[in-house]
Tab-separated table of C-alpha atoms in Angstrom:
chain	number	residue	atom	x	y	z
A	1	MET	CA	14.683	-6.577	-35.377
A	2	SER	CA	15.190	-9.228	-34.063
A	3	SER	CA	18.055	-11.194	-32.772
A	4	PRO	CA	18.691	-15.007	-33.297
A	5	ARG	CA	17.455	-17.250	-30.962
A	6	GLN	CA	18.823	-19.499	-28.585
A	7	THR	CA	17.772	-23.249	-27.173
A	8	GLN	CA	18.169	-23.386	-23.622
A	9	PRO	CA	17.134	-26.815	-21.953
A	10	GLY	CA	13.933	-27.728	-21.407
A	11	THR	CA	12.691	-24.798	-23.734
A	12	GLU	CA	11.103	-25.419	-27.100
A	13	GLN	CA	13.886	-26.625	-29.708
A	14	GLU	CA	14.016	-24.780	-32.509
A	15	SER	CA	13.286	-25.593	-36.106
A	16	PRO	CA	15.987	-26.710	-38.463
A	17	ALA	CA	17.833	-24.252	-40.895
A	18	PRO	CA	16.036	-24.835	-44.578
A	19	ALA	CA	18.979	-26.039	-46.211
A	20	PRO	CA	20.230	-23.850	-49.130
A	21	VAL	CA	19.172	-23.961	-52.673
A	22	PRO	CA	20.738	-24.307	-55.634
A	23	PRO	CA	21.054	-21.166	-57.994
A	24	GLY	CA	18.480	-21.071	-60.480
A	25	SER	CA	16.474	-23.528	-58.706
A	26	ALA	CA	12.964	-22.070	-57.287
A	27	PRO	CA	13.424	-23.185	-52.668
A	28	ALA	CA	11.066	-25.921	-52.272
A	29	PRO	CA	8.578	-25.433	-49.372
A	30	THR	CA	8.967	-24.518	-45.629
A	31	SER	CA	7.560	-27.215	-43.410
A	32	GLN	CA	8.360	-25.623	-40.470
A	33	PRO	CA	6.137	-23.286	-39.520
A	34	HIS	CA	7.578	-20.122	-37.026
A	35	PRO	CA	7.563	-21.014	-33.081
A	36	VAL	CA	4.739	-18.789	-32.612
A	37	ASP	CA	2.672	-19.659	-35.787
A	38	GLU	CA	3.167	-23.678	-34.625
A	39	SER	CA	-0.299	-25.409	-33.364
A	40	ARG	CA	0.829	-27.971	-30.027
A	41	PRO	CA	-1.715	-30.663	-27.852
A	42	LEU	CA	-4.975	-28.285	-27.065
A	43	GLY	CA	-4.314	-30.253	-23.276
A	44	ARG	CA	-0.574	-28.269	-23.762
A	45	ILE	CA	-1.889	-25.283	-25.090
A	46	LEU	CA	-4.501	-25.258	-23.030
A	47	LEU	CA	-1.722	-25.966	-19.718
A	48	PHE	CA	0.734	-23.169	-20.319
A	49	GLY	CA	-2.741	-20.303	-21.196
A	50	ILE	CA	-4.052	-21.665	-17.718
A	51	GLN	CA	-0.302	-20.631	-16.594
A	52	HIS	CA	-1.327	-16.765	-18.106
A	53	VAL	CA	-4.571	-16.330	-17.050
A	54	LEU	CA	-3.334	-17.043	-13.197
A	55	VAL	CA	0.036	-14.626	-13.278
A	56	MET	CA	-2.227	-11.636	-14.695
A	57	ALA	CA	-5.558	-13.008	-13.207
A	58	ALA	CA	-4.685	-10.525	-10.436
A	59	THR	CA	-4.758	-7.165	-12.717
A	60	PRO	CA	-8.475	-7.448	-13.551
A	61	ILE	CA	-9.465	-8.112	-10.162
A	62	SER	CA	-7.408	-5.223	-8.509
A	63	ALA	CA	-8.334	-2.801	-11.089
A	64	ILE	CA	-12.707	-3.529	-10.959
A	65	PHE	CA	-12.378	-4.047	-6.472
A	66	LEU	CA	-11.215	-0.560	-6.840
A	67	MET	CA	-12.789	0.947	-9.440
A	68	SER	CA	-15.717	-0.615	-7.143
A	69	ALA	CA	-14.109	1.415	-4.030
A	70	THR	CA	-14.055	4.604	-5.525
A	71	LEU	CA	-16.647	5.332	-6.659
A	72	HIS	CA	-18.771	2.999	-3.830
A	73	LEU	CA	-20.665	0.834	-6.895
A	74	ASP	CA	-22.816	-1.321	-5.112
A	75	PRO	CA	-21.602	-5.641	-5.037
A	76	GLY	CA	-24.146	-6.724	-8.120
A	77	LEU	CA	-22.640	-4.077	-10.248
A	78	THR	CA	-18.659	-4.960	-8.955
A	79	VAL	CA	-19.550	-8.972	-9.760
A	80	ASN	CA	-20.367	-8.155	-13.359
A	81	LEU	CA	-17.987	-5.459	-13.961
A	82	LEU	CA	-15.365	-8.600	-13.337
A	83	SER	CA	-17.297	-10.764	-15.450
A	84	ALA	CA	-16.871	-7.974	-18.429
A	85	ALA	CA	-12.933	-7.123	-17.482
A	86	PHE	CA	-12.491	-10.981	-18.162
A	87	VAL	CA	-14.667	-11.239	-20.752
A	88	LEU	CA	-13.158	-8.476	-22.525
A	89	SER	CA	-9.563	-9.251	-21.109
A	90	GLY	CA	-10.445	-12.963	-23.449
A	91	VAL	CA	-12.022	-10.719	-26.441
A	92	GLY	CA	-9.499	-8.461	-26.772
A	93	SER	CA	-6.396	-11.570	-26.508
A	94	LEU	CA	-7.836	-13.847	-29.065
A	95	ILE	CA	-7.811	-10.224	-31.227
A	96	GLN	CA	-3.746	-9.946	-30.731
A	97	SER	CA	-2.778	-12.687	-30.889
A	98	LEU	CA	-5.251	-14.273	-34.150
A	99	GLY	CA	-4.520	-10.942	-35.626
A	100	PRO	CA	-8.295	-11.372	-37.430
A	101	TRP	CA	-8.166	-8.824	-40.391
A	102	LYS	CA	-6.161	-5.535	-39.797
A	103	PHE	CA	-6.408	-6.247	-36.021
A	104	GLY	CA	-3.689	-7.858	-33.683
A	105	PRO	CA	0.277	-8.427	-34.661
A	106	ARG	CA	-0.819	-12.173	-34.433
A	107	LEU	CA	1.976	-12.793	-31.232
A	108	PRO	CA	0.817	-13.616	-27.851
A	109	PHE	CA	0.006	-10.469	-26.397
A	110	VAL	CA	-3.312	-10.583	-23.260
A	111	MET	CA	-5.063	-7.412	-22.850
A	112	LEU	CA	-6.147	-6.203	-19.332
A	113	PRO	CA	-7.926	-3.194	-17.920
A	114	GLY	CA	-5.491	-1.282	-15.459
A	115	GLY	CA	-3.111	1.376	-14.851
A	116	ALA	CA	-3.147	4.210	-15.997
A	117	PRO	CA	-6.234	4.309	-18.020
A	118	LEU	CA	-8.614	3.289	-15.016
A	119	ILE	CA	-7.100	6.028	-12.993
A	120	LEU	CA	-7.962	8.735	-15.553
A	121	PHE	CA	-11.372	7.054	-15.497
A	122	ILE	CA	-11.708	7.058	-12.553
A	123	ALA	CA	-11.620	10.868	-11.585
A	124	ILE	CA	-13.335	11.075	-14.607
A	125	ALA	CA	-16.702	9.499	-13.122
A	126	GLU	CA	-15.723	11.221	-9.783
A	127	GLN	CA	-15.870	14.269	-11.686
A	128	HIS	CA	-18.405	14.222	-14.550
A	129	GLY	CA	-20.225	11.560	-14.176
A	130	LEU	CA	-20.090	7.742	-14.742
A	131	ARG	CA	-22.119	7.337	-17.855
A	132	THR	CA	-19.264	10.690	-19.207
A	133	ALA	CA	-16.629	8.002	-18.542
A	134	THR	CA	-17.688	5.553	-20.426
A	135	GLY	CA	-18.615	8.117	-23.340
A	136	ALA	CA	-15.628	8.719	-23.134
A	137	VAL	CA	-13.982	5.585	-23.736
A	138	ILE	CA	-15.662	5.212	-26.074
A	139	LEU	CA	-14.773	8.582	-28.180
A	140	THR	CA	-11.030	7.412	-27.109
A	141	ALA	CA	-11.522	4.315	-28.908
A	142	ALA	CA	-12.953	5.950	-32.234
A	143	PHE	CA	-9.442	8.735	-31.366
A	144	TYR	CA	-7.615	5.652	-31.651
A	145	PHE	CA	-8.160	5.109	-35.037
A	146	VAL	CA	-8.485	8.957	-36.762
A	147	VAL	CA	-4.917	9.627	-35.010
A	148	LEU	CA	-3.398	6.205	-36.017
A	149	PRO	CA	-2.714	6.801	-39.157
A	150	VAL	CA	-0.632	10.123	-38.127
A	151	PHE	CA	1.362	8.387	-35.306
A	152	SER	CA	2.071	5.131	-38.127
A	153	ARG	CA	4.346	7.715	-40.208
A	154	LEU	CA	6.110	8.804	-36.841
A	155	LEU	CA	7.732	4.753	-36.642
A	156	ALA	CA	10.025	5.587	-38.492
A	157	PHE	CA	11.967	8.136	-35.581
A	158	PHE	CA	11.252	4.315	-33.633
A	159	PRO	CA	15.273	3.040	-33.608
A	160	ALA	CA	16.491	0.363	-31.458
A	161	LEU	CA	17.527	3.302	-28.982
A	162	VAL	CA	14.524	4.866	-28.175
A	163	ILE	CA	12.386	1.462	-27.348
A	164	GLY	CA	15.049	0.124	-25.717
A	165	THR	CA	15.266	2.798	-23.754
A	166	MET	CA	11.602	2.704	-22.954
A	167	ILE	CA	10.797	-0.685	-22.857
A	168	VAL	CA	13.301	-0.249	-19.862
A	169	ILE	CA	10.964	2.572	-18.340
A	170	VAL	CA	8.653	0.174	-18.647
A	171	GLY	CA	10.000	-2.965	-17.570
A	172	VAL	CA	11.149	-0.761	-14.400
A	173	ASN	CA	7.896	0.315	-13.498
A	174	LEU	CA	6.216	-3.456	-13.915
A	175	VAL	CA	8.841	-4.214	-11.436
A	176	LYS	CA	7.402	-1.533	-8.920
A	177	VAL	CA	3.862	-2.450	-9.394
A	178	GLY	CA	4.676	-6.124	-8.611
A	179	ALA	CA	6.489	-4.724	-5.420
A	180	VAL	CA	3.512	-2.874	-3.909
A	181	LEU	CA	1.638	-5.821	-4.189
A	182	VAL	CA	4.106	-7.454	-1.572
A	183	THR	CA	4.597	-4.396	0.528
A	184	GLY	CA	1.680	-2.138	0.014
A	185	ARG	CA	2.058	1.467	-0.475
A	186	PRO	CA	4.057	3.060	1.909
A	187	GLY	CA	2.772	5.422	5.050
A	188	GLN	CA	-0.391	2.830	4.372
A	189	PRO	CA	-1.454	0.599	7.519
A	190	GLY	CA	-0.185	-3.212	7.230
A	191	PHE	CA	3.455	-1.627	4.407
A	192	ALA	CA	6.387	-3.757	4.553
A	193	ASP	CA	4.133	-6.452	6.543
A	194	PRO	CA	6.618	-9.848	7.514
A	195	LEU	CA	4.176	-11.965	6.445
A	196	ASN	CA	3.847	-10.101	3.258
A	197	LEU	CA	7.207	-9.856	2.172
A	198	GLY	CA	7.612	-13.468	3.658
A	199	LEU	CA	5.037	-14.697	1.380
A	200	GLY	CA	6.745	-12.824	-1.798
A	201	MET	CA	9.924	-14.418	-0.836
A	202	ALA	CA	8.930	-17.315	-0.714
A	203	THR	CA	6.835	-17.543	-3.980
A	204	ILE	CA	10.104	-15.336	-5.428
A	205	GLY	CA	12.096	-18.970	-4.364
A	206	PHE	CA	9.513	-21.366	-5.147
A	207	THR	CA	10.126	-20.151	-9.303
A	208	VAL	CA	13.779	-20.990	-8.352
A	209	ALA	CA	13.870	-24.128	-7.052
A	210	PHE	CA	11.092	-25.065	-9.550
A	211	TYR	CA	12.963	-23.230	-13.012
A	212	LEU	CA	16.280	-24.863	-11.463
A	213	LEU	CA	15.282	-29.126	-10.784
A	214	PHE	CA	12.884	-29.329	-13.579
A	215	SER	CA	13.080	-29.823	-16.782
A	216	GLY	CA	11.189	-29.459	-20.124
A	217	ILE	CA	7.213	-29.134	-19.659
A	218	LEU	CA	7.464	-28.300	-15.874
A	219	ARG	CA	10.750	-25.791	-15.870
A	220	GLN	CA	7.984	-24.247	-19.359
A	221	LEU	CA	5.856	-24.241	-16.379
A	222	ALA	CA	7.667	-23.216	-13.484
A	223	VAL	CA	6.058	-19.803	-13.089
A	224	MET	CA	2.409	-20.746	-12.213
A	225	LEU	CA	4.176	-23.759	-10.274
A	226	GLY	CA	6.022	-20.427	-8.269
A	227	LEU	CA	2.859	-18.745	-8.051
A	228	LEU	CA	0.243	-22.205	-7.179
A	229	ALA	CA	3.398	-23.094	-4.463
A	230	GLY	CA	2.763	-19.471	-2.905
A	231	THR	CA	-0.448	-20.251	-2.750
A	232	ALA	CA	-0.506	-23.125	-0.905
A	233	LEU	CA	1.693	-21.504	1.674
A	234	ALA	CA	-0.140	-18.877	2.701
A	235	ALA	CA	-3.021	-21.045	3.046
A	236	PHE	CA	-1.064	-23.509	5.591
A	237	LEU	CA	-0.065	-20.117	7.941
A	238	GLY	CA	-3.682	-19.327	7.072
A	239	SER	CA	-3.931	-15.668	4.774
A	240	VAL	CA	-5.850	-17.243	2.165
A	241	ASP	CA	-9.922	-17.254	2.675
A	242	LEU	CA	-11.412	-19.552	0.753
A	243	GLY	CA	-15.212	-18.388	1.875
A	244	ARG	CA	-15.088	-16.558	-0.362
A	245	ALA	CA	-14.788	-18.897	-2.767
A	246	ALA	CA	-17.750	-20.767	-2.463
A	247	ASP	CA	-20.079	-17.810	-1.975
A	248	GLY	CA	-22.052	-16.850	-4.648
A	249	GLY	CA	-24.429	-17.907	-7.568
A	250	LEU	CA	-22.621	-19.899	-10.872
A	251	PHE	CA	-22.789	-18.402	-13.526
A	252	THR	CA	-22.988	-14.204	-14.356
A	253	VAL	CA	-23.194	-12.522	-17.969
A	254	PRO	CA	-21.887	-9.475	-18.816
A	255	GLN	CA	-24.268	-6.547	-18.524
A	256	LEU	CA	-24.729	-4.307	-21.309
A	257	MET	CA	-23.578	-0.547	-20.502
A	258	PRO	CA	-24.688	-1.017	-16.360
A	259	PHE	CA	-24.485	2.500	-15.927
A	260	GLY	CA	-27.059	4.055	-18.646
A	261	SER	CA	-26.790	4.960	-21.759
A	262	PRO	CA	-23.358	7.055	-22.049
A	263	GLN	CA	-22.844	10.420	-21.918
A	264	PHE	CA	-19.815	11.822	-25.133
A	265	ASN	CA	-17.897	15.004	-23.764
A	266	LEU	CA	-15.022	16.576	-25.782
A	267	VAL	CA	-13.893	17.696	-22.388
A	268	ALA	CA	-14.389	15.698	-20.454
A	269	ALA	CA	-12.485	12.755	-22.522
A	270	LEU	CA	-9.888	14.665	-23.245
A	271	PRO	CA	-7.688	13.273	-20.528
A	272	LEU	CA	-8.400	10.043	-21.904
A	273	MET	CA	-7.372	10.886	-25.614
A	274	LEU	CA	-4.044	12.945	-24.202
A	275	TYR	CA	-3.078	9.329	-22.606
A	276	SER	CA	-3.706	7.620	-25.687
A	277	LEU	CA	-1.398	9.148	-27.754
A	278	ALA	CA	1.366	7.761	-24.959
A	279	SER	CA	-0.780	3.954	-25.043
A	280	MET	CA	0.925	4.056	-28.583
A	281	ALA	CA	4.094	4.609	-27.554
A	282	GLU	CA	3.905	2.155	-24.818
A	283	ALA	CA	2.359	-0.369	-27.997
A	284	THR	CA	4.485	0.497	-30.353
A	285	GLY	CA	7.531	-0.882	-27.551
A	286	GLN	CA	5.379	-3.593	-26.670
A	287	THR	CA	4.691	-4.697	-29.600
A	288	VAL	CA	8.502	-4.808	-31.069
A	289	ILE	CA	9.941	-7.142	-27.529
A	290	ASN	CA	7.671	-9.079	-27.905
A	291	ALA	CA	8.942	-10.436	-31.582
A	292	GLU	CA	11.829	-10.090	-30.032
A	293	ALA	CA	11.239	-12.988	-27.462
A	294	VAL	CA	9.326	-14.870	-29.800
A	295	GLY	CA	12.127	-14.517	-32.273
A	296	LYS	CA	9.615	-12.739	-35.610
A	297	GLU	CA	10.933	-10.020	-37.358
A	298	ILE	CA	8.188	-7.061	-37.909
A	299	ASP	CA	7.248	-4.320	-39.935
A	300	LYS	CA	6.523	-0.971	-37.344
A	301	ARG	CA	5.141	0.042	-40.284
A	302	THR	CA	2.854	-2.858	-40.746
A	303	ASP	CA	2.536	-4.384	-36.963
A	304	VAL	CA	2.397	-1.929	-34.704
A	305	PRO	CA	-0.805	0.094	-36.439
A	306	LYS	CA	-2.867	-3.739	-35.955
A	307	THR	CA	-1.768	-3.798	-32.338
A	308	VAL	CA	-3.129	-0.274	-31.802
A	309	ARG	CA	-6.204	-1.424	-33.822
A	310	GLY	CA	-6.055	-4.567	-31.108
A	311	ASP	CA	-6.427	-2.286	-28.658
A	312	ALA	CA	-8.716	0.281	-30.064
A	313	LEU	CA	-11.576	-2.043	-30.979
A	314	THR	CA	-11.058	-4.137	-27.252
A	315	SER	CA	-11.560	-0.614	-25.924
A	316	LEU	CA	-14.804	0.942	-27.660
A	317	PHE	CA	-16.905	-2.553	-26.950
A	318	GLY	CA	-15.205	-2.645	-23.064
A	319	GLY	CA	-16.518	0.739	-23.128
A	320	PHE	CA	-19.984	0.330	-23.600
A	321	PHE	CA	-19.588	-2.230	-20.516
A	322	GLY	CA	-18.811	-0.326	-18.630
A	323	LEU	CA	-14.794	-0.289	-18.738
A	324	PRO	CA	-11.976	1.476	-18.513
A	325	LEU	CA	-9.331	1.308	-21.529
A	326	MET	CA	-8.579	-1.961	-22.231
A	327	VAL	CA	-4.285	-2.417	-23.059
A	328	THR	CA	-2.088	-4.873	-24.024
A	329	SER	CA	-0.245	-5.812	-21.274
A	330	GLY	CA	3.354	-6.244	-20.144
A	331	GLU	CA	3.076	-9.865	-18.294
A	332	ASN	CA	3.074	-11.958	-20.274
A	333	ILE	CA	5.846	-10.751	-22.482
A	334	GLY	CA	8.018	-11.733	-19.741
A	335	ILE	CA	6.356	-15.553	-19.663
A	336	VAL	CA	7.390	-16.054	-23.537
A	337	ARG	CA	10.769	-15.381	-21.761
A	338	VAL	CA	11.318	-17.510	-19.245
A	339	THR	CA	9.465	-20.381	-20.437
A	340	GLY	CA	10.466	-20.226	-24.216
A	341	VAL	CA	6.957	-20.942	-25.115
A	342	ARG	CA	6.624	-18.982	-28.393
A	343	SER	CA	3.005	-20.299	-30.315
A	344	ARG	CA	0.247	-16.995	-30.201
A	345	PHE	CA	-2.439	-19.940	-29.643
A	346	VAL	CA	-0.933	-20.048	-26.011
A	347	THR	CA	-2.222	-16.851	-25.304
A	348	ALA	CA	-5.096	-17.350	-27.237
A	349	ALA	CA	-6.464	-20.274	-25.547
A	350	ALA	CA	-5.679	-17.499	-21.826
A	351	GLY	CA	-8.048	-15.621	-23.751
A	352	VAL	CA	-10.360	-18.575	-24.348
A	353	VAL	CA	-10.129	-19.038	-20.665
A	354	LEU	CA	-10.663	-15.947	-19.762
A	355	ILE	CA	-14.108	-15.926	-21.244
A	356	VAL	CA	-14.981	-18.719	-19.780
A	357	ILE	CA	-13.531	-17.653	-16.288
A	358	GLY	CA	-15.805	-13.450	-17.040
A	359	PHE	CA	-18.943	-16.467	-17.505
A	360	LEU	CA	-18.538	-18.802	-13.848
A	361	ALA	CA	-18.337	-16.287	-10.810
A	362	PRO	CA	-16.764	-19.616	-8.946
A	363	VAL	CA	-13.259	-19.470	-10.632
A	364	THR	CA	-13.843	-15.734	-10.812
A	365	ARG	CA	-13.709	-15.560	-7.081
A	366	ALA	CA	-10.951	-18.377	-6.496
A	367	ILE	CA	-8.232	-16.232	-8.214
A	368	SER	CA	-9.585	-13.696	-6.534
A	369	VAL	CA	-8.608	-15.184	-3.400
A	370	ILE	CA	-4.500	-15.216	-4.482
A	371	PRO	CA	-2.940	-13.349	-1.230
A	372	SER	CA	-1.399	-10.202	-4.099
A	373	ALA	CA	1.959	-10.444	-2.157
A	374	VAL	CA	1.827	-14.408	-3.959
A	375	VAL	CA	0.755	-12.432	-7.087
A	376	GLY	CA	3.674	-9.813	-6.748
A	377	GLY	CA	6.265	-11.896	-5.951
A	378	THR	CA	4.984	-14.409	-9.469
A	379	ALA	CA	5.615	-10.718	-10.674
A	380	MET	CA	7.802	-8.810	-9.798
A	381	VAL	CA	10.220	-11.925	-11.449
A	382	VAL	CA	7.981	-12.194	-14.394
A	383	PHE	CA	8.369	-8.659	-15.030
A	384	ALA	CA	12.346	-7.698	-14.211
A	385	VAL	CA	12.403	-9.802	-17.788
A	386	ILE	CA	11.214	-7.277	-19.355
A	387	THR	CA	13.819	-4.633	-17.983
A	388	VAL	CA	16.622	-7.471	-19.044
A	389	LEU	CA	14.798	-7.718	-22.729
A	390	GLY	CA	15.124	-3.422	-23.003
A	391	VAL	CA	18.251	-4.289	-21.573
A	392	GLN	CA	20.124	-6.561	-24.371
A	393	MET	CA	17.929	-4.212	-26.944
A	394	LEU	CA	20.003	-0.700	-25.935
A	395	GLY	CA	23.078	-3.572	-26.726
A	396	ARG	CA	22.205	-3.386	-29.649
A	397	SER	CA	21.627	-0.316	-29.874
A	398	ASP	CA	25.371	1.719	-30.408
A	399	LEU	CA	25.875	2.485	-26.892
A	400	ASP	CA	29.123	2.889	-27.855
A	401	LYS	CA	29.197	6.113	-29.452
A	402	HIS	CA	28.944	9.250	-27.201
A	403	THR	CA	25.391	10.607	-28.069
A	404	SER	CA	23.168	7.540	-27.798
A	405	THR	CA	24.896	7.111	-24.253
A	406	PHE	CA	23.656	10.508	-23.943
A	407	ILE	CA	20.556	10.161	-25.650
A	408	CYS	CA	19.802	7.445	-23.176
A	409	ALA	CA	21.318	8.701	-20.188
A	410	VAL	CA	18.416	11.770	-20.434
A	411	ALA	CA	15.929	9.806	-21.336
A	412	LEU	CA	15.871	7.045	-18.473
A	413	ALA	CA	16.713	10.147	-16.306
A	414	LEU	CA	13.160	11.876	-17.444
A	415	GLY	CA	11.236	9.011	-17.698
A	416	LEU	CA	12.456	7.738	-14.405
A	417	LEU	CA	11.662	10.838	-12.525
A	418	PRO	CA	7.776	10.199	-11.804
A	419	ILE	CA	7.519	6.394	-11.696
A	420	LEU	CA	10.676	7.075	-8.385
A	421	VAL	CA	8.872	10.090	-7.493
A	422	PRO	CA	5.681	9.970	-7.526
A	423	GLY	CA	3.889	12.788	-7.157
A	424	VAL	CA	6.858	14.634	-8.848
A	425	TYR	CA	4.279	17.104	-10.946
A	426	GLY	CA	1.647	17.539	-8.535
A	427	GLY	CA	1.428	21.189	-8.659
A	428	PHE	CA	1.281	21.593	-12.465
A	429	PRO	CA	-1.846	21.948	-13.884
A	430	PRO	CA	-4.272	18.494	-14.902
A	431	ASN	CA	-3.657	17.773	-18.459
A	432	VAL	CA	-0.324	18.064	-18.564
A	433	ARG	CA	0.468	16.117	-15.512
A	434	ILE	CA	-1.628	13.166	-17.582
A	435	LEU	CA	1.152	13.223	-20.081
A	436	LEU	CA	4.271	14.453	-17.322
A	437	GLU	CA	3.328	11.416	-14.936
A	438	SER	CA	3.209	8.834	-17.646
A	439	GLY	CA	7.203	7.624	-17.287
A	440	VAL	CA	7.466	5.638	-20.435
A	441	ALA	CA	5.573	8.554	-22.450
A	442	VAL	CA	8.627	11.007	-20.878
A	443	GLY	CA	11.053	8.234	-21.599
A	444	ALA	CA	9.495	7.685	-25.476
A	445	PHE	CA	8.898	11.354	-26.400
A	446	VAL	CA	12.438	12.604	-24.730
A	447	ALA	CA	14.482	9.225	-27.006
A	448	ALA	CA	12.927	9.985	-30.386
A	449	VAL	CA	13.194	13.526	-30.290
A	450	LEU	CA	17.257	14.039	-28.420
A	451	ASN	CA	18.001	10.906	-31.268
A	452	ILE	CA	16.781	13.357	-33.955
A	453	LEU	CA	18.394	16.052	-33.134
A	454	PHE	CA	21.945	13.787	-32.355
A	455	HIS	CA	22.046	11.680	-35.220
A	456	HIS	CA	19.400	13.311	-38.050
A	457	VAL	CA	18.973	17.304	-37.236
A	458	ARG	CA	22.671	17.948	-36.255
A	459	PRO	CA	24.501	15.957	-39.445
A	460	SER	CA	22.411	17.290	-41.503
A	461	ILE	CA	22.974	21.106	-40.455
A	462	THR	CA	27.464	19.895	-40.035
A	463	ALA	CA	27.197	18.487	-43.331
A	464	ARG	CA	25.369	22.137	-44.690
A	465	LEU	CA	28.200	24.365	-42.857
A	466	ALA	CA	30.834	21.703	-44.323
A	467	ALA	CA	29.851	22.680	-47.696
A	468	ALA	CA	29.474	25.722	-47.385
A	469	GLY	CA	33.272	25.872	-45.941
A	470	GLN	CA	34.153	24.346	-48.634
A	471	ALA	CA	32.766	27.152	-51.319
A	472	THR	CA	33.488	29.982	-49.591
A	473	THR	CA	37.437	28.646	-49.526
A	474	ALA	CA	37.979	27.322	-53.119
A	475	LEU	CA	36.463	31.009	-54.505
A	476	PRO	CA	38.877	33.064	-54.793
A	477	SER	CA	40.717	30.513	-57.118
A	478	ALA	CA	37.823	29.986	-59.505
A	479	THR	CA	37.333	34.389	-59.682
A	480	PRO	CA	39.816	35.174	-62.249
A	481	ARG	CA	41.206	38.337	-60.318
A	482	THR	CA	40.966	42.306	-62.121
A	483	GLU	CA	43.278	44.754	-62.023
A	484	SER	CA	41.330	46.520	-58.226
A	485	ASP	CA	41.926	42.605	-56.619
A	486	ARG	CA	45.721	42.375	-57.073
């Protein structure tokens, strides 16, 4: 599954190829671990981990702030949920990176709340109450474990063509998310504000400059340095409210069941359960592309379920702390590819940092003052790398065949439609709309179905028809002619 790995100036060096083993002799044990399992000096691992945290920290902050504003939560509850979001993101990152037992693929993953699960959580809370919404998260986490054995058997129908198409859709969607952080939403006050656009473009420019001019560890930290430089520029222009970082206490502890005991309602939880099917398909693509980014060969039948189990276990814990579903993050995959640092212990260190941030209120507030335009500029670069990874995977998917090109084209067209034209399925029933508005789910489903039809069903039918035609042609010569035949 993995492609030949290349080294670039400023990235970590590949381990030397092992010497050939003489015939009949046992292979010598390799002393060099795979780069993904390679340990590094603690200070360097921590520094790279902080870089992951800085790039992705805006996601839990914006997710909790959106949840708080929509559901009219009081400030104390908001701080509590933000603390829980950081702690659970850290716990999930440790599970996915370290891979205890059958949980986590032992790849450099970071976990986050947000996205479609957050919107569904808010919708359930508005309609049925917060206690039912948390119950829906817990039910959905359990649903993962029930459905996973069936889903794992379907992974054979997710070849590189299907996964590559899905990753391109994921990348485009994430680039749009990053762009909205810079521009704001169309029709809302402050949309395309020149100052925000300038900060976003300047952050991208800083990142490019650092990557161009530096080498070694500084080049690997170009993403973080660009983010810090953009924040410094924003502070110079008066766009950073430093007063917010000094308000409040020193410590905060996440509260168990902040809304009260969860209430379980299968009907209310159905939208979130339907989304979990799309989430498992997305986890498939992210696991494969993460393995490609670090150059590690994996078995989808065993490693993808480990990722899903990690998502489910973290979401199960998060539900008891009032959080929406937790999912693996695409941000860190782009960082891994840009920096060339592939060790899973880096994202494990990021998990530890996230847990510490969850208990240190001033650090949480300090991260929250980074302007969204600066975060968006960084995110656009990192997310675009994911799109490129999908394109690279498609390049190895026999696109020279007309059928493969056609499958990819149709899947991209239908998968990108709800991303490029938001609200296109607004007239459909809510439960149907949940699936159709997930471009990743639609693209993956269409690509998988067309791949089965064109590359499995159609050749089988053609072969049977050809065999039947040959048998029919051979029949007169094989049958003795009778008097009536003459």
